[in-house]
Coordinates of C-alpha atoms in Angstrom, one line a residue:
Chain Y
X1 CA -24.8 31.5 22.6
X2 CA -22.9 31.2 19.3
X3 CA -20.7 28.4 18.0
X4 CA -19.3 28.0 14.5
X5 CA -18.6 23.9 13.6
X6 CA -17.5 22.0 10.8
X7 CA -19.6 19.2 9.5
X8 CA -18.6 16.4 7.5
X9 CA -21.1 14.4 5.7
X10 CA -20.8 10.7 3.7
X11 CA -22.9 10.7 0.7
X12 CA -25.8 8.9 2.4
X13 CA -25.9 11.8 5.0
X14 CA -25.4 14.0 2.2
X15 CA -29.0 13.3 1.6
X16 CA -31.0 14.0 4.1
X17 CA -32.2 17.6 5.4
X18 CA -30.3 18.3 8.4
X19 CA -30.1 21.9 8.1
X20 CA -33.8 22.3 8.6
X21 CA -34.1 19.5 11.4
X22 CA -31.6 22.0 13.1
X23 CA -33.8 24.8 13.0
X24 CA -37.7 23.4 12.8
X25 CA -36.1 20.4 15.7
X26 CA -33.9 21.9 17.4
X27 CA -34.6 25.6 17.3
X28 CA -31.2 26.9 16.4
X29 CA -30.4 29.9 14.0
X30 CA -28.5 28.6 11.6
X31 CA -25.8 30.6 9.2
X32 CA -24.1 28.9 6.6
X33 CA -21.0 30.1 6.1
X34 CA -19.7 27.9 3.8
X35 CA -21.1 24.6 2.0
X36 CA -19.6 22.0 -0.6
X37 CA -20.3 18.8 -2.0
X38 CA -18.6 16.4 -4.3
X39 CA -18.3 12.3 -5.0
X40 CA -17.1 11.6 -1.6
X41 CA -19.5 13.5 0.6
X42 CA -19.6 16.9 1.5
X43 CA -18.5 19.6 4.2
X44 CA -20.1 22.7 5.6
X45 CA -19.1 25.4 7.8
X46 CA -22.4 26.4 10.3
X47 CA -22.7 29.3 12.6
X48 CA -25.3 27.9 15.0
X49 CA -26.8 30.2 17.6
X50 CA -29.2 29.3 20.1
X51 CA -29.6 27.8 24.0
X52 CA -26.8 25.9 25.0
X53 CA -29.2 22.8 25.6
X54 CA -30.4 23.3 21.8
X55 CA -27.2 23.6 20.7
X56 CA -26.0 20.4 22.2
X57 CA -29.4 18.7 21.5
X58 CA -28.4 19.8 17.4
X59 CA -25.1 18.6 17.9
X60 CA -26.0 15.3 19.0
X61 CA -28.7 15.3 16.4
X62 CA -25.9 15.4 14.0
X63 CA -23.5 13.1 14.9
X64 CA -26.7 10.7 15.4
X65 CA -27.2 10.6 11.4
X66 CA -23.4 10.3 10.5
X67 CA -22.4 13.8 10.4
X68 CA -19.2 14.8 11.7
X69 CA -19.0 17.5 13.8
X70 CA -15.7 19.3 14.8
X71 CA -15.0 22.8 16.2
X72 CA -13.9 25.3 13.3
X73 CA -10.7 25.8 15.6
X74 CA -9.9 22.3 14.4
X75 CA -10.2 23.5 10.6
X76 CA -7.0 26.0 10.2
X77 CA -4.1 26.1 12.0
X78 CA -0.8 28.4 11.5
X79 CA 2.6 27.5 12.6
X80 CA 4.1 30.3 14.5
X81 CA 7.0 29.4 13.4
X82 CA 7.1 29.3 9.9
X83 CA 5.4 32.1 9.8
X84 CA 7.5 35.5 8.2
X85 CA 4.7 37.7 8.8
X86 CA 4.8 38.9 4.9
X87 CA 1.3 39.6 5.1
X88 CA 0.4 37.9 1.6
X89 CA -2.3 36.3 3.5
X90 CA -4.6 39.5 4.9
X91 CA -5.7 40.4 1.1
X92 CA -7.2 37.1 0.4
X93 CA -8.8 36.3 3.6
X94 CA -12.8 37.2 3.1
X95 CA -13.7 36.9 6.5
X96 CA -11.0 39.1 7.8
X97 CA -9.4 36.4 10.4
X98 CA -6.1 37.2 9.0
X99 CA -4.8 40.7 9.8
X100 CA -1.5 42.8 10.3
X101 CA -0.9 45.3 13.4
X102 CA 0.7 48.4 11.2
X103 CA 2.8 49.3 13.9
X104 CA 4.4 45.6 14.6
X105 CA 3.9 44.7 11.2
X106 CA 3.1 40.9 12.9
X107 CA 0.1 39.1 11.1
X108 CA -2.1 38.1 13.6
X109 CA -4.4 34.9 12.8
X110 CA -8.1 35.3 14.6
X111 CA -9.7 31.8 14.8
X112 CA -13.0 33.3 15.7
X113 CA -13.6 34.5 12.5
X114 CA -11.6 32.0 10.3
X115 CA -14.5 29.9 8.3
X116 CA -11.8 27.4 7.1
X117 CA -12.6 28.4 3.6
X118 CA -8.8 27.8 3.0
X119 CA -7.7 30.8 0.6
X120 CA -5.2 31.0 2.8
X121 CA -3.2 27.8 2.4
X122 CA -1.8 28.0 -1.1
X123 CA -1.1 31.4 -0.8
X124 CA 1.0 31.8 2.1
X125 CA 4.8 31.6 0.8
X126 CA 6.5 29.8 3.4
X127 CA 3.4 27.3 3.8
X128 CA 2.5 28.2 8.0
X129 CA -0.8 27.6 7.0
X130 CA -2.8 24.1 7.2
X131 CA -5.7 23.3 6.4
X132 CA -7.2 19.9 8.7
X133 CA -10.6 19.4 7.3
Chain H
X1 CA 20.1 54.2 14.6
X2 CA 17.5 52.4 12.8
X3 CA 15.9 53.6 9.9
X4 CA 12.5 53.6 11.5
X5 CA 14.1 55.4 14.8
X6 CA 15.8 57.9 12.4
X7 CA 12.8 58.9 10.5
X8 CA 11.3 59.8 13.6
X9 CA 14.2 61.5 15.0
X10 CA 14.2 63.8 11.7
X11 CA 10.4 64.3 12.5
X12 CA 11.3 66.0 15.6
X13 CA 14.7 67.4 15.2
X14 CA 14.8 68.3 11.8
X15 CA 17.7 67.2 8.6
X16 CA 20.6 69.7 10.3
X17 CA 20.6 68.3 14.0
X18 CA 20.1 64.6 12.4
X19 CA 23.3 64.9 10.2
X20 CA 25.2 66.1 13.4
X21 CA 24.3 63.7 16.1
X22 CA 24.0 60.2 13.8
X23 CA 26.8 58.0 12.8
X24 CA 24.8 55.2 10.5
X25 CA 21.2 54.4 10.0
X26 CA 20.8 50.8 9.6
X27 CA 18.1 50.0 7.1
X28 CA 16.2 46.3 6.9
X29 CA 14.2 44.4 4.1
X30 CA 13.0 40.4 4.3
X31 CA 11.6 39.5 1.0
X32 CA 11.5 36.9 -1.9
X33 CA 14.4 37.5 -3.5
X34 CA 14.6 34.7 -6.4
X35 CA 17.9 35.5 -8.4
X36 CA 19.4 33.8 -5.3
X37 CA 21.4 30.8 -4.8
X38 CA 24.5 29.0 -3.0
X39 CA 28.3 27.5 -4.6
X40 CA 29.7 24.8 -2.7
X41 CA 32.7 23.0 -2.9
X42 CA 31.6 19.3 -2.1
X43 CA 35.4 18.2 -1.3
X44 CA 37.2 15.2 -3.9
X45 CA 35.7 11.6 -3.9
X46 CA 38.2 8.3 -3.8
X47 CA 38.2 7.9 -6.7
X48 CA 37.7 10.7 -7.8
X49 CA 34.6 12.3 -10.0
X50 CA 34.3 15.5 -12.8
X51 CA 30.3 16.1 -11.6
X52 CA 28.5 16.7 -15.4
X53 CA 25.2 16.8 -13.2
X54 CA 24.4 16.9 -9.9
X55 CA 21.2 16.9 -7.5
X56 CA 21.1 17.8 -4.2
X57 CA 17.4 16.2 -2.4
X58 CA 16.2 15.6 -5.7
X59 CA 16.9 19.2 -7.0
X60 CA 19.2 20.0 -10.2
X61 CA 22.5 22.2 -9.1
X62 CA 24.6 23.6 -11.8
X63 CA 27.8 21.8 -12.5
X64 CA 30.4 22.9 -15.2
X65 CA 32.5 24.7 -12.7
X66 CA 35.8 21.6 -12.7
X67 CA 35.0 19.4 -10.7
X68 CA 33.4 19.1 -7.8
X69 CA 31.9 22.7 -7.6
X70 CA 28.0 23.2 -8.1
X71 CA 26.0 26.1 -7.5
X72 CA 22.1 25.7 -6.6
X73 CA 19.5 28.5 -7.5
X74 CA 16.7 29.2 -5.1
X75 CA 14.5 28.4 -8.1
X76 CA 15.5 25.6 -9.4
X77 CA 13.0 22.5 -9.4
X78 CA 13.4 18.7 -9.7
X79 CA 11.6 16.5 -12.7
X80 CA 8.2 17.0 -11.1
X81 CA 8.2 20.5 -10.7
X82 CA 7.6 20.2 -7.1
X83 CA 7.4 23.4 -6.0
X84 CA 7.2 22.8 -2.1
X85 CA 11.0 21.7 -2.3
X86 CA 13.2 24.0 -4.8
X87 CA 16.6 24.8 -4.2
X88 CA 15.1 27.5 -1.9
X89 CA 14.3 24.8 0.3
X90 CA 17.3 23.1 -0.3
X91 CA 19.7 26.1 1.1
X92 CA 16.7 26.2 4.0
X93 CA 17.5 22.3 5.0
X94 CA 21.1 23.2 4.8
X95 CA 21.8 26.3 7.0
X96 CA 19.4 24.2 9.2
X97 CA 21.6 22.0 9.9
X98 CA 20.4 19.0 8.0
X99 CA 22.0 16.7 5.6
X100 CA 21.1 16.6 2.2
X101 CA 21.4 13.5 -0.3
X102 CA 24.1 14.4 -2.9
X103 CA 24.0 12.6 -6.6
X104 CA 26.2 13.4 -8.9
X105 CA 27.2 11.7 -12.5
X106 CA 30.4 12.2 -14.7
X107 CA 31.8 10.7 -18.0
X108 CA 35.0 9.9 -16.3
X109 CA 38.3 10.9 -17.8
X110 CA 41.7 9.1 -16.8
X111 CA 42.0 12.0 -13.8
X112 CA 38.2 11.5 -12.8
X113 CA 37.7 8.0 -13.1
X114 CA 34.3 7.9 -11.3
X115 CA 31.3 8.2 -12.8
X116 CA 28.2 8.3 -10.3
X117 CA 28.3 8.8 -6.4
X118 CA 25.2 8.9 -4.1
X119 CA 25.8 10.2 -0.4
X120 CA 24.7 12.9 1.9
X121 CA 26.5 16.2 2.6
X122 CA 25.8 18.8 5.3
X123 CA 27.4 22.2 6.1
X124 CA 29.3 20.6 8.3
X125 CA 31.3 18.1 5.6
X126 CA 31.9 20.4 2.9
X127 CA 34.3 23.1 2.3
X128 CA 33.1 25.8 1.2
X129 CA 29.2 26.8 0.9
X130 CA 28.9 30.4 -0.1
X131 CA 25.2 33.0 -0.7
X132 CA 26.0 34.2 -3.8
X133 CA 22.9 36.3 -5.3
X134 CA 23.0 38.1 -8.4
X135 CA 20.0 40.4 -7.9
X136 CA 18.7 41.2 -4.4
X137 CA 17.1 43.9 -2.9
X138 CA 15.1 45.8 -5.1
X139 CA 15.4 49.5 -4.8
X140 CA 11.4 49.6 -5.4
X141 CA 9.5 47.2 -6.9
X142 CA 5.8 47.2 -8.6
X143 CA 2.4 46.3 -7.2
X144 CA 0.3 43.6 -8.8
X145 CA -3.6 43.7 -9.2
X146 CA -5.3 41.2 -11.6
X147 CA -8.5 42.8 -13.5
X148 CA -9.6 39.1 -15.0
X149 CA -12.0 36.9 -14.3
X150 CA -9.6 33.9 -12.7
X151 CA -7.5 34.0 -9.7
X152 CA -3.3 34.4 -10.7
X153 CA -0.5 32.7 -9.2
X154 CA 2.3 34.8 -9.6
X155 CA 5.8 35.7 -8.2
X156 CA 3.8 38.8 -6.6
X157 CA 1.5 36.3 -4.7
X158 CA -2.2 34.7 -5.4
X159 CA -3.9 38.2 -7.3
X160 CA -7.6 37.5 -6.7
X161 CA -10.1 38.0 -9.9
X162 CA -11.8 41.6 -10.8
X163 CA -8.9 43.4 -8.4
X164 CA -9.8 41.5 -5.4
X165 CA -6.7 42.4 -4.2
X166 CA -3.3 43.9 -4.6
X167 CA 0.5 42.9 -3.6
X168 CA 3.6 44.9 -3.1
X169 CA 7.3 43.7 -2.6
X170 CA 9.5 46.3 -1.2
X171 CA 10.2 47.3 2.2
X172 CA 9.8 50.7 1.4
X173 CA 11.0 53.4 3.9
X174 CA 13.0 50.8 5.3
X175 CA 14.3 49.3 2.0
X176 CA 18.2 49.6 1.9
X177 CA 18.4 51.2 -2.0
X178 CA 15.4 53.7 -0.6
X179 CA 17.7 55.4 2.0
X180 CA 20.6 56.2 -0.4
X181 CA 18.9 56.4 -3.6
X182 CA 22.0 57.6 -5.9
X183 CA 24.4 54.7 -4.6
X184 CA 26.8 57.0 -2.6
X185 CA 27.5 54.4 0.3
X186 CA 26.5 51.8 -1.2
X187 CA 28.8 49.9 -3.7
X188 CA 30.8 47.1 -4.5
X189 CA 32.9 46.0 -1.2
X190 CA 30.0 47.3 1.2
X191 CA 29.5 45.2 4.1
X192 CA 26.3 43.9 5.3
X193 CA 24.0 42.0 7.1
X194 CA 22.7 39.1 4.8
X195 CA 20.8 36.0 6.3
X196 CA 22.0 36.6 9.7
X197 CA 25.4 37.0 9.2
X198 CA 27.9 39.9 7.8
X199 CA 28.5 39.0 4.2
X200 CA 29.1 41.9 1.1
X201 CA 28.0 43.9 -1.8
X202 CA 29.9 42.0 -4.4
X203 CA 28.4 44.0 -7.8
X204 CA 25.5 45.8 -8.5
X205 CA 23.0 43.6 -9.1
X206 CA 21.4 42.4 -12.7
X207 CA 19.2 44.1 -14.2
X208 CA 20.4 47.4 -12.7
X209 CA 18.7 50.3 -14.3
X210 CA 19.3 53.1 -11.7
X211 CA 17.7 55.4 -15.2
X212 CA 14.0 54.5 -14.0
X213 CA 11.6 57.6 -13.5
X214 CA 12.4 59.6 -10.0
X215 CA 10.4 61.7 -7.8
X216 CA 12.0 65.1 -7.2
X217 CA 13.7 63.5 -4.1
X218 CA 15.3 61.4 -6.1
X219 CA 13.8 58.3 -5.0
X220 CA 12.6 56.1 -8.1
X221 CA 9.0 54.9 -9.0
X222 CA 9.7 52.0 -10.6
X223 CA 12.3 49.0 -10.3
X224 CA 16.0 50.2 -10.1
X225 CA 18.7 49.1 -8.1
X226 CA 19.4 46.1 -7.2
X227 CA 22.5 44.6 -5.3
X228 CA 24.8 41.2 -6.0
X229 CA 25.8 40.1 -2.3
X230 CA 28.4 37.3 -1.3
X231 CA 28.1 35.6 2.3
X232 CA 29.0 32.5 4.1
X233 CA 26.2 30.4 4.1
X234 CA 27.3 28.2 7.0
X235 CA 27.0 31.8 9.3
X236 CA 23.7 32.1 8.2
X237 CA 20.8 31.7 10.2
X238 CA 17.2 30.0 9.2
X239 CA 15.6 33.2 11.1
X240 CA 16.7 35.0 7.8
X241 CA 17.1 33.0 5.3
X242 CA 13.4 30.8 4.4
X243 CA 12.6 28.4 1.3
X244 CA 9.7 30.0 0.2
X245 CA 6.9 28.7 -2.3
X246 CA 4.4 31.0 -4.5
X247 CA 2.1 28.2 -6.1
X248 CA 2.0 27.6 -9.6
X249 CA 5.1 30.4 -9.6
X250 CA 7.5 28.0 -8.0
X251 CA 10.4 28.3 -5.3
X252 CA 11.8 31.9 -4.0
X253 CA 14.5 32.3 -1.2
X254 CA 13.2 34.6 1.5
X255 CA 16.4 36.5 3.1
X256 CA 17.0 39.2 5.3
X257 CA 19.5 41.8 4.1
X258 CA 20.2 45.1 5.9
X259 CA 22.8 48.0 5.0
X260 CA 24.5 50.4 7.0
X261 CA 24.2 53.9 5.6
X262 CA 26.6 56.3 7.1
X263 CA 25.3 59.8 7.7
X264 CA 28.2 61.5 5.6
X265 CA 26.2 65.3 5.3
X266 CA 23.2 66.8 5.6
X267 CA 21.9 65.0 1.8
X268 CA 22.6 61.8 2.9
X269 CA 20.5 62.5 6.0
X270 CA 17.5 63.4 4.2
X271 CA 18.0 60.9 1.9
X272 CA 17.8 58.7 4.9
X273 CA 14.6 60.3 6.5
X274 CA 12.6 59.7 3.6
X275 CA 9.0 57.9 4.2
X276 CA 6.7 55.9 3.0
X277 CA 4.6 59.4 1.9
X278 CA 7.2 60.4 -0.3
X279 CA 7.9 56.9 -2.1
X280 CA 5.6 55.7 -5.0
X281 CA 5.4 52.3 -7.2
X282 CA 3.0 51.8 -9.8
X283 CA 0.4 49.6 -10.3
X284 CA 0.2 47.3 -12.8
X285 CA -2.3 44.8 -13.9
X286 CA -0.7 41.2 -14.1
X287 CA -3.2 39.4 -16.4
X288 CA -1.7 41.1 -19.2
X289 CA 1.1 38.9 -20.3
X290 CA 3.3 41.0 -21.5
X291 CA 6.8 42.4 -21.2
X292 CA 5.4 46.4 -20.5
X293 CA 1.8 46.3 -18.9
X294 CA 0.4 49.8 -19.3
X295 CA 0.3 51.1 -15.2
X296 CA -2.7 51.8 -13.9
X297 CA -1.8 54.2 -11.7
X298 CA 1.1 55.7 -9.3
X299 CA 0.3 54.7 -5.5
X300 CA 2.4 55.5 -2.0
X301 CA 3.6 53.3 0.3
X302 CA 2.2 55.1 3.0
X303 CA -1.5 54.2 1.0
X304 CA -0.1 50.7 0.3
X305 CA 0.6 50.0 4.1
X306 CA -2.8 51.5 5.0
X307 CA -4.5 48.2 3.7
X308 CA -5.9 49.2 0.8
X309 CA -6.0 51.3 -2.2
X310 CA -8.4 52.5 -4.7
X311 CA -8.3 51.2 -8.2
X312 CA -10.4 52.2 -10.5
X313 CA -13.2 53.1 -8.1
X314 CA -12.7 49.9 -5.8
X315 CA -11.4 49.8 -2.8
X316 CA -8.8 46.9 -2.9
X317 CA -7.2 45.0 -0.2
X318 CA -3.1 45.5 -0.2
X319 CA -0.7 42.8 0.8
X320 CA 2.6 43.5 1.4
X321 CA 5.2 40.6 -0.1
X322 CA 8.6 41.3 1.9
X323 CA 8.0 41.2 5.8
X324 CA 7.4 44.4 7.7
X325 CA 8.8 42.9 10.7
X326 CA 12.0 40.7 9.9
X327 CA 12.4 43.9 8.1
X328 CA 12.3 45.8 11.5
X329 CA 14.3 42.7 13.3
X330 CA 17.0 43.0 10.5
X331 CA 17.5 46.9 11.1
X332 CA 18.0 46.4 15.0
X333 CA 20.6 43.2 14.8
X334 CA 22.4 45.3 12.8
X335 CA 21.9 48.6 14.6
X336 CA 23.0 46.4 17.5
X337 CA 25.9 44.5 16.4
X338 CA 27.4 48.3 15.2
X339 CA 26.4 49.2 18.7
X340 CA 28.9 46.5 20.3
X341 CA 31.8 47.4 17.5
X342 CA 31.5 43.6 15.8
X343 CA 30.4 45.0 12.6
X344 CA 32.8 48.0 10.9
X345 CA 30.6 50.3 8.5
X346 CA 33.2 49.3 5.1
X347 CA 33.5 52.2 2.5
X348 CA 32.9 50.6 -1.0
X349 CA 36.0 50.0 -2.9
X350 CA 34.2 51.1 -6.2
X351 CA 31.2 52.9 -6.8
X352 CA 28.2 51.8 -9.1
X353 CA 28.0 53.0 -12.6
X354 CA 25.7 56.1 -13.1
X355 CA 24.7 54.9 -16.5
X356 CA 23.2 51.6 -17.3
X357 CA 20.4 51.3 -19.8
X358 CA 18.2 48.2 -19.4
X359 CA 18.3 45.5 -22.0
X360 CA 15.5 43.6 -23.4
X361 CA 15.6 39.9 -25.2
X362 CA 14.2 39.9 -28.3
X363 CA 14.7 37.4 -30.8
X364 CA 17.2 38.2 -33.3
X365 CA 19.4 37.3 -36.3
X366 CA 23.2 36.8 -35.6
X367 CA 24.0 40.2 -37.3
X368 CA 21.2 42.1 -35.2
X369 CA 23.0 40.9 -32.4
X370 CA 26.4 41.4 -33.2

């Protein structure tokens, strides 16, 4: 199975190697989709696959050493109702989670491939998009 | 019918039958539309005040209009140039419903003795509140790409660096000024739907230049047209009518504006049935700063709507600025309001002029300008 999460990390988790104790520990493919770091820790966006027990077992792994973990369908969220459907957003989306039917012309937000990398949020016009990690 | 449902009808029935069996094509757009903006009357304070400046939520309105008069433009921004909450926003938080802090500040003369007042105004407590937008629905518009190195915030949207992608503004094929590109229906005293309610062509709009380059159908490949409209602001509707912000650009009104274009002859109709094949808009590279970026190349809508176009070699992503479907929504209200005989199609009392060359500011001496 496949799961894409958001970690957040203090500074002192910052430092340890978590990414390999997920794959040489727990056995899990892991795909980064998206890392940063600054002064006050640092967040990454994971594709993990694996078993489900592994998966779990890397999750709890995780939280263990003071990383948060959250589902990336906690990460972006649009509000239906401020949302024009102008389609400035399906240009600038990289992972192609933003897209527009072109016979509705209605922008359809996919949450399976959003990687909360956040493009999105200062370029949508009427601000429908938020950004929670 | 629509202008969507007549295009298709053309398709299939050809220009002779269409101009025989349809009345009026109702045509749609839902953009940014920044030369935008609302007068209101706030009523007369005891004792009374001559407003020299007034703010509504923080944001500067215009005063010098007597008394108690101000008008708010959709761009207008407070001290902090906070561009989540411009006068866009402002005529957003009012046709919602919700009241909106009023100060004002005056010198006081001996028949306006006041000089401050802080309170809160809604639709509801004023008298009048009037849409009054100088330039509106562009009859075509330009697309934007960026060729530098940095991303651009501009009034065409967030351009991405080395053409990562490309935005668009007009409606196209369903734009109003598209369907009757010469201005025969449309002119000063034509009735419309703007922001959800019937409101008028008041003027054509600044900035007119209806002598931009045409296609052999007529239609124009650059910015031409535009329309000055007039409504009721407290008719309008928050489904049409959106504060709007393009960061580091600043505050736009999105508004929904539809025309009724009567099917008068055979022209008109195919006028009317032209699509988004036969319309083109240039592309021009906004990280040149300048009043006449060279164009990099002449693109259709129908390529534009596809989702991308090639510049240069490189396929680019396209976004469209102005909503395909409030677009779509604002063609069928009006189709349907025709339908139940509450809107009249309104011949205009004056047509625009032909002939209207497009004036630059440059800076001059007083006798170069006289």
């Amino acid at each position: 199975m496949k799961t894409k999460v958001v970690l957040t990390f203090s500074p002192e988790a910052s430092n340890q190697p978590i990414t390999h104790n997920l794959i040489a520990k727990h056995h899990l493919l892991v795909n980064i989709l998206r890392a940063e770091i600054d002064e006050v820790g640092g967040k990454m966006v994971l594709e993990l696959s694996g078993k489900a027990d592994d998966i779990r077992g890397g999750i709890d792994y995780l939280k263990a050493n003071g990383v948060g973990v959250r589902p990336i369908k906690e990460g972006v969220r649009r509000d239906d109702e401020a949302c024009t459907h102008c389609g400035m957003c399906v240009s600038i989306c990289p992972t192609k989670a933003l897209t527009m039917d072109l016979k509705t012309g209605k922008v359809s937000f996919n949450e399976d491939k959003c990687v909360a990398c956040g493009v999105c949020i200062d370029a949508c016009p009427p601000r429908a998009m938020e950004i929670l990690i | 019918m629509t202008a969507s449902e007549f295009k298709e009808y053309v398709k299939t029935n050809g220009v002779k039958k269409a101009a025989r069996e349809v009345d009026v094509v109702t045509t749609g757009t839902f953009g940014a539309m920044c030369s935008s903006g609302a007068y209101i009357n706030f009523g007369h304070a005891d004792p009374p005040i001559k407003m020299q400046k007034i703010w509504l939520d923080g944001v500067p309105a215009q005063a010098g209009l007597a008394a108690v008069d101000g008008y708010i433009g959709a761009t207008a921004l407070d001290e902090t140039n906070n561009m989540m909450h411009g006068g866009a926003h402002v005529i957003e938080d009012l046709v919602r419903g919700k009241a909106v802090r009023l100060r004002a500040t005056g010198y006081g003369t001996d028949c306006y003795p006041r000089k401050e007042i802080d309170t809160y105004v809604s639709l509801r407590t004023v008298n009048q509140a009037v849409l009054m937008n100088v330039r509106n629905a562009y009859q075509n518009y330009a697309v934007a790409t960026n060729s530098s190195a940095k991303t651009l915030y501009t009034y065409m949207g967030k351009l991405l660096p080395e053409f990562g992608n490309a935005t668009f503004s007009s409606a196209g094929e369903l734009s109003p000024l598209m369907n009757d590109p010469y201005y025969r229906t449309i002119g000063i005293g034509t009735r419309i739907f703007l922001g959800g309610t019937q409101g008028y062509v008041m003027w054509e709009g600044t900035q007119f230049n209806p002598g931009a380059p045409r296609t052999p159908n007529g239609v124009p490949k650059r910015p031409a047209g535009t329309l000055a409209v007039i409504g009721d602001l407290k008719q309008m509707n928050p489904e049409f009518l959106k504060g709007l912000t393009f960061t580091r650009y600043g505050s736009s009104l999105g508004i929904g504006i539809g025309v009724p274009i009567p099917i008068l002859d055979e022209d008109m109709a195919r006028c009317c049935a032209v699509t988004n094949n036969d319309i083109l808009a240039a592309v021009f590279d906004y990280s040149q700063p300048t009043r006449s970026r060279p164009v990099l190349r002449e693109v259709s809508y129908a390529e534009l709507r596809s989702g991308d176009i090639d510049i240069k070699g490189k396929q680019v992503p396209t976004s469209p600025l102005s909503s395909m479907y409030k677009a779509r929504q604002v063609s069928e209200v009006l189709k349907s309001w025709i339908l139940k005989g509450e809107f009249t199609i309104q011949e205009p009392v004056q047509s625009f002029p032909k002939d209207r060359p497009l004036k630059t500011l440059d800076v001059r001496t007083e006798r170069e300008a006289t």
